[in-house]
Coordinates of C-alpha atoms in Angstrom, one line a residue:
M1187 CA 75.9 111.2 124.4
S1188 CA 72.8 113.4 123.4
D1189 CA 69.4 112.3 124.2
D1190 CA 68.6 112.0 120.6
V1191 CA 71.4 109.6 120.1
R1192 CA 70.3 107.5 123.5
E1193 CA 67.3 107.2 122.4
V1194 CA 67.5 106.0 118.6
K1195 CA 71.0 103.6 120.0
S1196 CA 68.0 101.8 122.5
R1197 CA 65.7 101.3 119.8
I1198 CA 67.7 100.2 117.3
D1199 CA 68.1 96.0 116.5
I1200 CA 71.4 96.2 115.6
A1201 CA 70.9 92.5 114.6
E1202 CA 67.8 93.5 112.3
L1203 CA 69.9 96.4 110.9
I1204 CA 73.0 94.5 109.9
G1205 CA 70.7 91.5 108.7
D1206 CA 69.6 94.0 106.1
Y1207 CA 73.0 93.4 104.9
V1208 CA 74.6 90.5 105.7
Q1209 CA 73.4 86.7 106.5
L1210 CA 73.6 86.4 110.0
R1211 CA 73.9 83.0 112.3
R1212 CA 73.4 82.6 115.9
R1213 CA 76.7 81.0 117.5
G1214 CA 76.4 81.4 121.4
A1215 CA 75.4 84.9 122.2
S1216 CA 76.5 86.2 119.1
L1217 CA 75.5 86.0 115.3
W1218 CA 78.3 85.5 112.8
G1219 CA 78.3 86.2 109.0
L1220 CA 80.7 87.1 106.2
C1221 CA 82.3 90.9 106.8
P1222 CA 80.4 93.1 104.0
F1223 CA 83.6 95.4 104.1
H1224 CA 86.0 92.5 102.9
S1225 CA 85.9 89.3 100.9
E1226 CA 86.2 86.4 102.9
K1227 CA 84.9 82.5 102.8
T1228 CA 85.1 81.9 106.5
P1229 CA 82.8 84.0 108.6
S1230 CA 84.7 86.4 111.3
F1231 CA 82.1 88.9 111.5
S1232 CA 80.4 89.0 114.9
V1233 CA 77.4 90.9 116.2
S1234 CA 76.4 91.3 119.7
P1235 CA 72.8 92.0 119.9
E1236 CA 73.0 92.4 123.8
R1237 CA 75.8 94.8 123.8
G1238 CA 74.3 96.7 120.4
T1239 CA 77.7 96.5 118.8
F1240 CA 79.7 94.4 115.9
H1241 CA 83.3 93.6 114.9
C1242 CA 85.2 91.9 112.2
F1243 CA 88.2 89.7 113.2
G1244 CA 89.4 89.6 109.7
C1245 CA 89.6 93.5 108.8
G1246 CA 89.4 95.2 112.4
K1247 CA 86.4 97.2 111.6
G1248 CA 84.0 97.3 114.4
G1249 CA 81.4 99.6 116.4
D1250 CA 77.8 100.1 116.7
A1251 CA 74.5 100.8 114.7
F1252 CA 75.6 104.4 113.9
S1253 CA 79.3 102.9 113.1
F1254 CA 78.1 100.3 110.6
L1255 CA 75.6 102.5 108.7
M1256 CA 78.3 105.2 108.3
E1257 CA 80.7 102.7 106.9
I1258 CA 78.5 100.9 104.8
E1259 CA 76.5 103.8 103.2
G1260 CA 79.3 106.3 103.3
L1261 CA 77.5 108.7 105.6
D1262 CA 78.8 111.2 108.3
F1263 CA 77.5 110.7 111.9
R1264 CA 74.2 113.3 111.5
E1265 CA 73.2 111.5 108.2
A1266 CA 73.2 107.9 110.2
L1267 CA 71.5 109.9 112.8
T1268 CA 68.6 111.0 110.8
Q1269 CA 68.3 107.4 109.0
L1270 CA 68.3 105.5 112.2
A1271 CA 65.8 107.8 113.7
D1272 CA 63.6 107.3 111.0
R1273 CA 64.3 103.6 111.2
A1274 CA 63.4 103.7 114.9
G1275 CA 60.3 105.9 114.7
V1276 CA 62.2 108.6 116.9
K1277 CA 61.5 112.3 116.0
L1278 CA 64.8 114.2 116.4
T1279 CA 65.1 117.5 118.2
P1280 CA 64.9 120.6 115.9
R1281 CA 68.4 121.4 116.4
A1282 CA 69.6 118.0 115.6
G1283 CA 67.5 117.7 112.7
R1284 CA 68.8 120.9 111.3
A1285 CA 72.4 120.1 111.8
A1286 CA 71.4 116.3 109.8
E1287 CA 69.7 118.3 107.1
R1288 CA 72.6 120.7 106.6
S1289 CA 75.2 118.0 106.6
G1290 CA 73.5 116.2 104.6
A1291 CA 73.9 118.6 101.4
P1292 CA 75.9 116.4 99.3
A1293 CA 79.1 117.9 97.3
R1294 CA 78.8 116.7 93.5
N1295 CA 80.7 113.5 93.1
V1296 CA 80.5 110.6 90.7
R1297 CA 77.3 108.9 92.1
N1298 CA 75.6 112.6 91.8
V1299 CA 76.6 112.7 88.4
L1300 CA 75.4 109.1 87.5
E1301 CA 71.9 109.9 89.4
E1302 CA 71.5 113.1 87.1
A1303 CA 72.1 111.4 84.1
L1304 CA 69.5 108.6 85.2
K1305 CA 67.1 111.1 85.3
Y1306 CA 67.9 112.2 81.9
F1307 CA 67.5 109.1 80.4
R1308 CA 64.6 108.4 82.0
S1309 CA 63.1 111.6 80.7
C1310 CA 64.0 110.3 77.2
L1311 CA 62.5 107.4 77.0
V1312 CA 58.9 108.7 78.1
G1313 CA 59.9 112.1 75.9
P1314 CA 59.2 112.9 72.0
G1315 CA 62.4 111.2 71.0
G1316 CA 61.9 107.6 72.8
E1317 CA 59.2 106.5 70.3
A1318 CA 62.0 103.7 68.9
A1319 CA 62.7 102.6 72.3
R1320 CA 59.2 102.5 73.5
S1321 CA 58.3 100.3 70.6
Y1322 CA 61.4 98.0 71.3
L1323 CA 60.1 97.3 74.8
A1324 CA 56.5 97.1 74.2
R1325 CA 57.8 94.0 71.8
R1326 CA 59.5 92.6 74.7
S1327 CA 56.5 92.9 76.8
L1328 CA 57.6 95.6 79.0
G1329 CA 55.3 98.6 79.6
N1330 CA 55.3 102.1 81.8
D1331 CA 55.2 99.8 84.8
E1332 CA 58.5 98.3 84.2
W1333 CA 59.9 101.5 83.1
S1334 CA 59.4 102.7 86.1
R1335 CA 60.0 99.8 88.5
F1336 CA 63.4 99.0 86.8
E1337 CA 64.3 102.5 86.2
L1338 CA 64.7 101.9 82.3
G1339 CA 65.8 104.8 80.3
W1340 CA 66.9 105.8 76.5
A1341 CA 70.1 107.3 75.4
P1342 CA 69.4 109.3 72.2
A1343 CA 71.4 108.2 68.9
S1344 CA 73.4 111.6 69.1
W1345 CA 77.1 112.4 69.9
D1346 CA 76.6 115.1 72.5
A1347 CA 72.9 115.1 73.6
L1348 CA 74.0 113.8 77.4
S1349 CA 76.8 115.8 77.5
K1350 CA 75.0 119.0 76.7
H1351 CA 72.1 118.0 79.2
L1352 CA 74.9 117.5 82.1
A1353 CA 76.7 120.7 81.2
S1354 CA 73.3 122.7 81.3
Q1355 CA 73.1 121.4 85.1
G1356 CA 76.6 122.7 86.0
V1357 CA 78.8 119.4 85.7
A1358 CA 82.0 119.7 84.4
V1359 CA 83.6 117.8 81.3
R1360 CA 86.0 116.5 83.7
E1361 CA 82.9 114.9 86.1
T1362 CA 81.4 113.5 83.1
I1363 CA 84.8 111.5 82.1
D1364 CA 85.3 110.3 85.7
A1365 CA 81.8 109.0 85.6
G1366 CA 82.3 106.7 82.3
L1367 CA 79.4 109.1 80.6
V1368 CA 81.7 110.6 78.1
S1369 CA 84.7 109.2 76.4
E1370 CA 87.8 111.1 74.7
G1371 CA 88.5 110.5 71.3
D1372 CA 91.1 112.1 68.6
R1373 CA 88.4 114.7 67.8
G1374 CA 87.1 115.6 71.3
T1375 CA 84.5 114.0 73.8
Y1376 CA 81.5 111.9 72.9
D1377 CA 78.6 110.4 74.8
R1378 CA 79.5 106.6 75.7
F1379 CA 75.8 105.4 75.4
R1380 CA 74.1 106.5 72.2
G1381 CA 71.0 104.7 70.7
R1382 CA 70.7 102.3 73.3
I1383 CA 68.2 101.2 76.2
I1384 CA 69.8 102.0 79.4
F1385 CA 69.8 100.0 82.6
P1386 CA 70.9 101.3 85.9
V1387 CA 73.0 99.0 87.8
R1388 CA 73.1 99.5 91.4
D1389 CA 75.1 97.9 94.4
E1390 CA 73.5 95.8 97.1
M1391 CA 72.9 98.9 99.0
A1392 CA 70.8 100.3 95.8
K1393 CA 73.8 103.0 95.3
I1394 CA 74.2 103.5 91.7
A1395 CA 77.1 102.2 90.2
G1396 CA 76.9 102.5 86.5
F1397 CA 75.0 101.4 83.6
G1398 CA 74.3 99.2 81.1
G1399 CA 73.0 99.9 77.3
R1400 CA 71.4 97.7 74.6
L1401 CA 71.9 98.7 71.2
I1402 CA 67.9 98.4 69.5
D1403 CA 69.0 99.0 65.8
G1404 CA 72.2 99.7 63.8
E1405 CA 76.0 98.7 63.8
G1406 CA 78.0 98.1 67.3
A1407 CA 78.1 96.0 70.0
K1408 CA 75.2 94.7 71.4
Y1409 CA 75.6 95.6 75.0
V1410 CA 78.0 98.3 76.2
N1411 CA 78.3 99.0 79.8
S1412 CA 80.0 101.7 81.9
P1413 CA 83.8 101.4 82.1
E1414 CA 85.5 99.7 85.0
G1415 CA 86.6 101.5 87.9
D1416 CA 85.8 102.1 91.4
L1417 CA 82.1 102.1 91.2
F1418 CA 81.4 99.9 88.3
N1419 CA 83.3 96.8 88.7
K1420 CA 81.7 93.9 87.1
R1421 CA 83.1 91.4 89.5
R1422 CA 81.9 92.8 92.3
L1423 CA 78.2 93.2 91.2
L1424 CA 75.2 91.5 90.8
Y1425 CA 72.3 93.4 88.7
L1426 CA 69.3 93.8 90.7
L1427 CA 70.4 92.4 94.0
H1428 CA 69.2 95.4 95.6
E1429 CA 65.8 94.7 95.0
A1430 CA 66.0 90.8 95.3
K1431 CA 67.9 90.5 98.6
R1432 CA 64.7 90.5 100.8
T1433 CA 63.0 87.9 98.7
I1434 CA 66.5 86.0 98.8
R1435 CA 66.0 85.8 102.6
E1436 CA 62.7 85.0 102.8
R1437 CA 62.9 82.1 99.8
K1438 CA 66.4 81.0 101.4
R1439 CA 67.8 80.9 97.7
I1440 CA 69.0 83.0 95.0
I1441 CA 68.6 82.8 91.0
L1442 CA 71.6 83.7 89.2
T1443 CA 71.2 84.8 85.1
E1444 CA 73.4 86.1 82.7
G1445 CA 72.1 89.7 81.7
Y1446 CA 69.5 92.4 82.4
M1447 CA 66.5 91.4 80.7
D1448 CA 66.4 87.7 82.2
A1449 CA 66.7 88.9 85.3
I1450 CA 64.1 91.7 84.7
R1451 CA 61.8 89.0 82.8
A1452 CA 62.2 86.9 86.1
H1453 CA 61.2 89.5 88.5
T1454 CA 58.1 90.5 86.6
A1455 CA 57.1 86.5 86.6
G1456 CA 57.1 86.5 90.6
F1457 CA 60.8 85.1 90.7
T1458 CA 62.1 88.5 92.7
E1459 CA 65.1 86.8 94.3
T1460 CA 66.7 87.0 90.8
V1461 CA 70.1 88.5 90.1
A1462 CA 72.1 89.1 87.0
S1463 CA 76.0 88.0 86.9
L1464 CA 76.4 91.0 84.0
G1465 CA 77.9 88.1 81.6
T1466 CA 79.2 84.7 81.9
A1467 CA 82.3 85.0 83.9
L1468 CA 81.3 84.2 87.5
T1469 CA 83.9 85.7 89.7
E1470 CA 85.0 84.6 93.5
E1471 CA 83.9 88.2 94.5
Q1472 CA 80.4 87.8 93.5
A1473 CA 80.2 84.1 94.8
S1474 CA 81.1 85.9 98.3
L1475 CA 78.1 88.3 97.7
V1476 CA 75.8 85.6 96.8
K1477 CA 77.1 83.5 100.0
R1478 CA 76.4 86.6 102.0
F1479 CA 72.7 86.4 101.3
A1480 CA 71.8 82.8 100.9
D1481 CA 73.4 79.1 100.8
L1482 CA 71.7 77.7 97.9
C1483 CA 72.1 79.3 94.2
Y1484 CA 70.3 78.1 91.0
I1485 CA 72.0 79.0 87.8
V1486 CA 70.0 79.5 85.0
Y1487 CA 72.3 80.5 82.3
D1488 CA 71.5 80.0 78.7
A1489 CA 71.5 76.5 76.9
D1490 CA 73.8 77.4 74.2
G1491 CA 77.7 76.1 74.7
A1492 CA 78.9 79.3 76.1
G1493 CA 76.4 79.4 78.7
Q1494 CA 76.9 75.7 79.8
E1495 CA 80.6 76.2 80.2
A1496 CA 80.1 79.7 82.3
A1497 CA 77.8 77.7 84.6
I1498 CA 80.2 75.0 85.2
R1499 CA 83.0 77.5 86.1
G1500 CA 80.5 79.5 88.0
M1501 CA 79.4 76.5 89.9
Y1502 CA 82.8 75.5 91.0
I1503 CA 83.6 78.9 92.5
L1504 CA 79.9 79.1 94.6
Q1505 CA 81.1 75.8 95.7
R1506 CA 84.4 76.9 97.2
A1507 CA 82.5 79.4 98.8
R1508 CA 80.1 76.9 100.3
V1509 CA 77.2 77.7 98.5
E1510 CA 75.2 74.5 97.4
V1511 CA 74.5 74.9 93.6
R1512 CA 71.9 73.7 91.1
V1513 CA 71.8 74.1 87.8
V1514 CA 68.5 74.7 85.6
M1515 CA 68.7 73.1 82.3
L1516 CA 66.7 75.2 79.9
P1517 CA 65.4 74.0 76.2
E1518 CA 68.1 73.7 73.4
G1519 CA 68.1 77.5 72.3
R1520 CA 66.0 78.9 74.8
D1521 CA 67.3 81.7 77.4
P1522 CA 64.9 82.5 80.7
D1523 CA 63.5 85.6 78.9
D1524 CA 62.3 83.2 76.4
V1525 CA 60.6 80.7 78.8
L1526 CA 59.0 83.2 81.1
S1527 CA 57.6 85.1 78.4
E1528 CA 55.4 82.3 77.3
E1529 CA 51.8 81.3 78.3
G1530 CA 52.7 79.4 81.3
G1531 CA 56.3 80.2 81.6
A1532 CA 56.4 80.9 85.3
E1533 CA 55.0 77.4 86.0
A1534 CA 57.3 75.5 83.1
F1535 CA 60.2 77.9 85.0
E1536 CA 59.3 76.2 88.7
R1537 CA 59.1 72.7 87.2
M1538 CA 62.9 73.6 86.1
L1539 CA 63.9 74.6 89.0
K1540 CA 62.6 71.2 90.8
K1541 CA 64.6 69.4 88.4
A1542 CA 67.6 71.7 88.5
L1543 CA 70.9 69.3 88.7
P1544 CA 73.6 69.3 91.3
L1545 CA 77.2 70.2 90.5
P1546 CA 78.7 66.9 89.9
L1547 CA 75.8 65.5 88.2
Y1548 CA 75.3 68.3 85.9
H1549 CA 79.1 68.4 85.0
V1550 CA 79.0 64.8 83.7
H1551 CA 75.7 65.6 82.0
A1552 CA 77.4 68.2 80.1
R1553 CA 80.2 66.2 79.0
R1554 CA 78.3 63.1 78.5
R1555 CA 78.8 62.9 74.5
D1556 CA 82.7 63.8 74.9
L1557 CA 82.8 61.2 77.5
R1558 CA 81.8 58.3 74.8
T1559 CA 83.6 59.9 72.0
P1560 CA 86.8 58.4 71.2
G1561 CA 89.7 61.1 70.9
R1562 CA 87.3 63.2 73.3
Q1563 CA 87.6 60.7 76.0
Q1564 CA 90.3 61.4 77.8
A1565 CA 90.3 65.2 78.1
A1566 CA 86.5 65.0 79.1
R1567 CA 87.1 62.6 81.9
E1568 CA 90.4 64.7 83.2
D1569 CA 87.9 67.8 83.4
V1570 CA 85.5 66.1 85.3
L1571 CA 87.7 64.3 87.6
S1572 CA 90.1 67.4 88.2
S1573 CA 86.8 69.7 89.1
L1574 CA 85.2 67.0 91.4
A1575 CA 88.4 66.2 93.4
T1576 CA 88.3 69.9 94.9
L1577 CA 84.7 68.9 96.6
A1578 CA 84.3 67.3 99.8
T1579 CA 83.9 63.8 100.4
L1580 CA 80.5 64.2 101.5
D1581 CA 79.5 66.5 99.0
L1582 CA 80.0 63.8 96.2
A1583 CA 79.0 60.4 98.2
E1584 CA 75.3 60.3 97.2
Y1585 CA 76.2 61.2 93.5
I1586 CA 79.0 58.7 93.3
P1587 CA 77.0 55.6 91.7
A1588 CA 75.5 58.0 88.9
I1589 CA 78.9 59.5 88.1
A1590 CA 80.3 56.1 87.9
K1591 CA 77.5 54.9 85.7
G1592 CA 78.3 58.2 83.5
F1593 CA 81.9 57.5 83.5
G1594 CA 81.2 53.8 82.6
V1595 CA 83.4 52.8 85.1
L1596 CA 82.8 50.9 88.9
Q1597 CA 82.2 53.1 91.9
H1598 CA 85.5 52.1 93.3
E1599 CA 87.2 52.7 90.5
L1600 CA 85.9 56.3 90.0
L1601 CA 86.9 57.0 93.9
R1602 CA 90.6 56.0 93.2
E1603 CA 90.8 58.1 90.3
I1604 CA 89.0 61.2 92.4
E1605 CA 91.6 60.6 95.4
S1606 CA 94.6 60.5 93.1
R1607 CA 93.5 64.0 92.0
R1608 CA 93.0 64.9 95.4
R1609 CA 96.4 64.1 96.7
G1610 CA 98.0 66.2 93.6
L1611 CA 95.9 69.0 94.7
R1612 CA 96.9 68.6 98.4
S1613 CA 100.5 68.7 97.3
R1614 CA 100.2 71.5 95.3
E1615 CA 98.6 73.3 98.3
E1616 CA 101.5 72.5 100.9
K1617 CA 103.6 74.4 98.6
R1618 CA 101.3 77.5 98.5
E1619 CA 101.3 77.2 102.2
Q1620 CA 104.8 77.0 102.8
K1621 CA 105.4 79.9 100.7
S1622 CA 102.5 81.8 102.1
A1623 CA 104.0 81.0 105.7
I1624 CA 107.4 82.4 104.8
Y1625 CA 105.6 85.2 103.5
E1626 CA 103.4 85.9 106.6
E1627 CA 106.5 85.4 108.9
G1628 CA 108.4 88.2 107.2
I1629 CA 105.4 90.4 107.4
R1630 CA 104.8 90.1 111.4
E1631 CA 108.6 91.0 111.3
V1632 CA 107.8 94.5 109.9
S1633 CA 104.1 94.7 109.9
S1634 CA 102.3 97.1 112.7
V1635 CA 99.0 95.4 111.5
Y1636 CA 99.8 92.5 113.0
I1637 CA 97.8 91.8 116.3
D1638 CA 98.4 88.9 118.6
R1639 CA 95.8 86.9 120.9
T1640 CA 97.1 89.7 123.6
L1641 CA 95.0 92.4 121.9
D1642 CA 91.6 90.1 122.3
L1643 CA 92.3 90.1 126.0
E1644 CA 93.1 93.9 126.2
C1645 CA 90.0 94.5 124.3
G1646 CA 87.9 92.0 126.4
L1647 CA 89.2 93.7 129.7
C1648 CA 88.0 96.9 128.4
S1649 CA 84.6 95.6 127.3
L1650 CA 84.0 94.0 130.7
L1651 CA 85.1 97.5 132.5
W1652 CA 82.9 99.1 130.3
Q1653 CA 79.7 97.1 131.1
H1654 CA 80.6 96.7 134.8
E1655 CA 81.0 99.7 136.9
T1656 CA 81.9 97.6 140.2
L1657 CA 85.1 96.3 138.1
R1658 CA 86.6 99.9 137.6
G1659 CA 87.1 100.3 141.5
A1660 CA 88.5 97.1 141.9
F1661 CA 92.3 98.1 140.2
E1662 CA 94.4 101.1 140.7
P1663 CA 95.7 102.6 137.2
S1664 CA 99.1 101.8 138.0
E1665 CA 98.6 98.5 138.7
L1666 CA 96.9 97.9 135.5
L1667 CA 98.0 100.1 132.9
P1668 CA 101.7 99.2 132.3
L1669 CA 100.0 95.7 131.2
F1670 CA 98.5 97.4 128.2
T1671 CA 100.4 96.9 125.1
D1672 CA 97.9 98.9 122.9
E1673 CA 97.7 102.7 122.7
A1674 CA 93.5 102.5 121.9
T1675 CA 92.8 100.1 125.0
A1676 CA 95.2 101.5 127.3
G1677 CA 93.4 104.8 126.8
I1678 CA 90.1 103.2 127.8
A1679 CA 91.2 101.7 130.5
S1680 CA 93.0 104.7 132.0
A1681 CA 90.1 106.8 131.4
L1682 CA 87.2 104.3 133.0
L1683 CA 89.5 103.9 135.9
T1684 CA 90.4 107.3 136.7
G1685 CA 86.7 108.2 136.9
E1686 CA 85.2 108.5 133.5
T1687 CA 81.9 107.0 132.5
P1688 CA 81.1 105.5 129.4
D1689 CA 78.5 107.9 128.2
E1690 CA 81.0 110.7 128.7
L1691 CA 83.5 108.7 126.7
D1692 CA 80.9 107.7 123.7
R1693 CA 80.0 111.9 123.5
R1694 CA 83.6 112.9 123.2
W1695 CA 84.7 109.9 120.8
R1696 CA 81.8 111.2 118.5
E1697 CA 82.8 114.9 119.2
I1698 CA 86.4 114.6 118.0
G1699 CA 85.6 111.7 115.5
E1700 CA 87.4 108.9 117.3
S1701 CA 87.3 105.5 115.6
A1702 CA 90.2 103.7 117.3
C1703 CA 88.6 103.2 120.8
P1704 CA 85.3 102.5 119.7
N1705 CA 86.9 99.5 117.2
R1706 CA 88.5 98.2 120.4
L1707 CA 85.3 98.0 122.3
A1708 CA 83.5 96.5 119.7
R1709 CA 86.3 94.0 119.2
G1710 CA 86.3 93.2 123.1
D1711 CA 82.1 92.9 122.8
A1712 CA 82.9 90.0 120.5
V1713 CA 85.6 88.4 122.5
V1714 CA 83.8 88.7 125.7
S1715 CA 80.4 87.3 123.8
E1716 CA 82.1 84.6 121.9
G1717 CA 84.1 83.4 124.9
E1718 CA 81.0 84.0 127.3
L1719 CA 83.3 85.7 129.8
Q1720 CA 81.9 87.2 133.0
P1721 CA 83.2 89.4 135.7
D1722 CA 84.6 87.0 137.9
H1723 CA 86.8 86.1 134.7
V1724 CA 88.9 89.3 135.0
P1725 CA 91.5 88.0 137.8
K1726 CA 92.6 85.4 135.2
I1727 CA 92.3 87.9 132.3
V1728 CA 94.6 90.3 134.5
E1729 CA 96.9 87.4 135.5
T1730 CA 97.6 86.3 131.8
L1731 CA 98.2 90.0 130.8
R1732 CA 100.9 90.2 133.5
T1733 CA 102.1 86.9 132.5
N1734 CA 102.6 88.1 128.9
A1735 CA 104.3 91.5 130.2
L1736 CA 106.6 89.6 131.7
R1737 CA 107.1 87.4 128.8
R1738 CA 108.0 90.5 126.7
R1739 CA 110.5 91.8 129.1
Y1740 CA 112.2 88.6 129.1
E1741 CA 112.4 88.1 125.2
G1742 CA 113.7 92.0 125.1
L1743 CA 116.6 90.9 127.9
K1744 CA 117.0 87.7 126.4
P1745 CA 119.6 89.0 123.2
L1746 CA 121.4 91.2 125.9
V1747 CA 122.3 88.2 127.9
L1748 CA 123.1 86.1 125.2
S1749 CA 125.6 88.4 124.0
E1750 CA 127.1 89.1 127.1
E1751 CA 126.0 93.1 126.9
A1752 CA 123.8 92.8 130.0
S1753 CA 124.5 94.2 133.1
E1754 CA 124.2 92.3 136.6
A1755 CA 120.9 94.0 137.4
E1756 CA 119.3 93.0 134.1
I1757 CA 121.3 89.3 134.7
A1758 CA 119.4 89.4 137.7
E1759 CA 116.1 90.5 136.3
Y1760 CA 116.6 88.0 133.7
I1761 CA 116.9 84.9 136.1
E1762 CA 114.2 86.3 138.3
L1763 CA 111.8 86.5 135.3
A1764 CA 112.3 83.1 134.1
R1765 CA 111.8 81.3 137.4
K1766 CA 108.3 83.2 137.8
L1767 CA 107.4 82.3 133.9
K1768 CA 108.7 78.4 134.6
G1769 CA 106.8 78.5 137.8
G1770 CA 103.9 80.6 137.1
V1771 CA 103.5 84.1 138.1
R1772 CA 102.4 84.6 141.7

């Protein structure tokens, strides 16, 4: 490990670094949260501040601060070193700095093309041809400061203005098509965004993903977005999250609106914890994203029918992700932009937040007319009851009196109806689980991805050997190595037991780009931290691994014995193994 790497690593607080991306909670000696690398509802992502490592038991990713930043930001090692050095206030040696600078020269890719397009759109807004756009934004009370703050731009009403600009910058036509900036038609290619205010959409790490464009005059769809693809996927994006996430953590809440202008207006009014869902249909991926940053979400959708229906669907998705939901009721026919643009709008909006209804009460409120209208009553009741049945009893308890009143029934009658639907849900869930269990069993038979508890023990043992030099002299390689089932953990143990130091291994792994071994160590760190394992637990771990090795050999011999194909020596070994496993290994 170079002096630069060692110095940066010693100064970086991995919990603080990862906390910029993941909402972490302490559990024992470790911090836990929802993994940023895959979608999950139950935290399986562990961070060990003491050891400076992370590991996800769900997807298997793990490592140190360098590994995390490289994975989440898509950087190579030198780029990650440069960023972490800046964060830690470490001045890199000239050699390391030059190497990082050389490796930081990116090849042109989709994001580069999108950033070049954004520069063009922003220049068009302030240029001679942007007067119509500037007038529109002025009518919406958005001036130069907001243009700059939210990177607003203007796409000229031309079929190929952007295409020509990008071509002049050496961008190939195929690259502009891949970036979703140019479309293909019967008569050739043409700019996707024309005559529109441009809103750049960035992901939670502030990487550009695509654009939204609002028409200000003429015919056509009011809003056009970048086409769905690997980068621009509305199911996984929340507009302005990269700007809002710090305030979200400070205020411990997130405000969710429908569109670009609502979110921008909220930010200018001081509600910088606001994001937009890019439409009314909130997805499970977006709900998981919300959960990573906050446990409380205020939904502020338009007061029209579509907005109310979207709020109801979205709140149940959020609730299933274990997010507490409050729904803000706006005046009839108003949206957040309308309310916040008025004099005293920020104060009025804050009052509305304080009066926001929890999920169960809002659903009953939204269906209040149908619940009292013959011909609609039954469908409305079924809609509400079936939805309420998906919630935990404790989440409902305090609202039961008000819900029963809204239904016009006694509380015990309401509870009986909800429980009836819960039984139906449980029955369907059990059938799904049975099918899933059968599928999982089949997968385990053929998949090399499946890893049992033995791997956790092997990783934990490697972590303890790595951390405690005295343990490495307590075992002979020939005694310990045959107990390992995993190639990476066996390699780590072999290297440590034969005299290689952690620093030497770490340096070698970085030089060759090795990832499996650091991941195994990070997993081991999480196992050690979660189980509060100490060096004196190692004999028990080794004993368990030895027992597991005997059991594997026993299971391997069993088919031979049962089919009478085993030799006398194999039969004798099988009987001895059975005796040891039954009576305990000595």
